[in-house]
Amino acid sequence: MKIISLTQYLVEQQRQHGNIPGQLRLLIEVVARACKRISISVNKGALGGVLGSAQTENVQGEVQKKLDIISNEVLIEANEWGGHLAALASEEMDTIHLVPNRYPQGEYLLMYDPLDGSSNIDVNVSIGTIFSVLKKADHEGVSERDFLQPGAQQVAAGYCVYGPQTMLVLTVGDGVAMFTLDREQGSWTLTQENVRIPEDTREFAINMSNMRHWDAPVKRYIDECLAGAEGPRGKDFNMRWIASMVADVHRILTRGGVFMYPWDKREPQKPGKLRLMYEANPMGFLVEQAGGAATNGRERILDIVPSKLHERVSVILGSKNEVERVTRYHLEATEEASK
Ligand code: AHM
Ligand code: MG
């Protein structure tokens, strides 16, 4: 097998498509290097004293784990000196983080969920880092408002999954590529290109314990899946729920499926659990680039214009035909209600 490193892949992409200028290449390489460091901490687990709660809460009132905080700091330290960023924003920080004055300011804005799947950290189940990159509009200074661009404007997005293998999955708007961390070499090696999600699937991912709180269209879709070969779909479905979006999306990019974290009645004022900027947008971009679809039940995730940094959203993504079906059920319910 011809070994292609992440650097070589990025350089060749720039040569062929001109879509990875120098600052963006540096940004992606720096994020990938930070993920290697996070991976080392994750792998050490109890031996590194990194498991358990940090006894703090983030801006959304969620208890932070030690590894949430460590990963956030690793990503800040890695990114602030390179001259490629104007600012960054993280699921674990209240407001945006500006590049300190002593460093040059770059063109890009980085958003991330430093360690997704927090509830799985202490039980040794796959977790990950998710990131999204936007270009800052060309004007002096930077504020939170610069970040409030729809996901369709992302210039790059990806995640690193810390599982049996550590993998980096990346899009720069020209398909999806996967890299596996070679631990002996300490390098990222291209292991799959042109990732494609099958349009149809027999596998869904949703937290079934919330069933009684779901909206009617979600219930209709899952009921039909559960009815199996004897039901309206005429086929049996399988279910998976890892409770790490990174791991669930990784499975979908690998073999198809539909992932849903819909709005539900537990906290009706919240549009959903997952965050638009750190989770739904980057995953939506990757899934679309692999031939899948991503909506909030009514509109394409990547078309949503955010109104605040930590905005939440209902998420349905994965195999195209299934996502379209769930979205159709939502639209039919709205039409029915307005009659
Ligand atoms: P986190 O960013 O605090 O880890 O929360 C996001 C995670 C997703 O990875 C996953 O899909 C979801 O929360 C699981 O939620 P639940 O425990 O409600 O099933
Ligand atoms: Mg998360």
PDB file of C-alpha atoms and ligand atoms in Angstrom, residues 62 91 113 115-119 207 210 241 243-246 248 259 261 266 273-275 279, ligand 1:
ATOM      1  CA  GLU A  62     -23.458  20.548  32.072  1.00  0.00           C
ATOM      2  CA  GLU A  91     -18.609  24.072  23.500  1.00  0.00           C
ATOM      3  CA  ASP A 113     -16.472  20.312  20.759  1.00  0.00           C
ATOM      4  CA  LEU A 115     -14.434  15.955  23.711  1.00  0.00           C
ATOM      5  CA  ASP A 116     -17.794  14.743  22.478  1.00  0.00           C
ATOM      6  CA  GLY A 117     -19.573  11.877  24.194  1.00  0.00           C
ATOM      7  CA  SER A 118     -18.598  12.954  27.703  1.00  0.00           C
ATOM      8  CA  SER A 119     -20.807  10.322  29.334  1.00  0.00           C
ATOM      9  CA  ASN A 207     -32.054   7.251  22.299  1.00  0.00           C
ATOM     10  CA  ASN A 210     -36.942   9.355  25.228  1.00  0.00           C
ATOM     11  CA  TRP A 241     -27.021   4.011  20.048  1.00  0.00           C
ATOM     12  CA  ALA A 243     -24.295   8.069  22.951  1.00  0.00           C
ATOM     13  CA  SER A 244     -21.177   9.526  21.322  1.00  0.00           C
ATOM     14  CA  MET A 245     -22.287  11.391  18.221  1.00  0.00           C
ATOM     15  CA  VAL A 246     -18.785  10.967  16.799  1.00  0.00           C
ATOM     16  CA  ASP A 248     -22.543   7.023  15.701  1.00  0.00           C
ATOM     17  CA  PHE A 259     -28.975   9.237  13.341  1.00  0.00           C
ATOM     18  CA  TYR A 261     -31.406  13.548  18.230  1.00  0.00           C
ATOM     19  CA  ARG A 266     -38.557  17.109  28.138  1.00  0.00           C
ATOM     20  CA  LYS A 273     -29.797  18.711  22.758  1.00  0.00           C
ATOM     21  CA  LEU A 274     -27.004  18.989  20.224  1.00  0.00           C
ATOM     22  CA  ARG A 275     -25.204  22.182  19.357  1.00  0.00           C
ATOM     23  CA  GLU A 279     -21.842  19.258  16.372  1.00  0.00           C
TER      24      GLU A 279
HETATM   25  P1  AHM B   1     -21.643  16.092  24.998  1.00  0.00           P
HETATM   26  O1  AHM B   1     -21.095  17.049  23.967  1.00  0.00           O
HETATM   27  O2  AHM B   1     -21.856  16.756  26.328  1.00  0.00           O
HETATM   28  O3  AHM B   1     -20.851  14.836  25.096  1.00  0.00           O
HETATM   29  O4  AHM B   1     -23.156  15.720  24.529  1.00  0.00           O
HETATM   30  C1  AHM B   1     -23.383  15.269  23.225  1.00  0.00           C
HETATM   31  C2  AHM B   1     -23.650  13.786  23.188  1.00  0.00           C
HETATM   32  C3  AHM B   1     -23.609  13.231  21.787  1.00  0.00           C
HETATM   33  O5  AHM B   1     -22.321  12.795  21.485  1.00  0.00           O
HETATM   34  C4  AHM B   1     -24.585  12.069  21.864  1.00  0.00           C
HETATM   35  O6  AHM B   1     -25.191  11.793  20.623  1.00  0.00           O
HETATM   36  C5  AHM B   1     -25.579  12.554  22.864  1.00  0.00           C
HETATM   37  O7  AHM B   1     -24.946  13.546  23.657  1.00  0.00           O
HETATM   38  C6  AHM B   1     -26.050  11.441  23.765  1.00  0.00           C
HETATM   39  O8  AHM B   1     -27.039  11.934  24.594  1.00  0.00           O
HETATM   40  P2  AHM B   1     -27.917  10.975  25.568  1.00  0.00           P
HETATM   41  O9  AHM B   1     -26.996  10.633  26.700  1.00  0.00           O
HETATM   42  O10 AHM B   1     -29.057  11.881  25.947  1.00  0.00           O
HETATM   43  O11 AHM B   1     -28.338   9.778  24.789  1.00  0.00           O
END
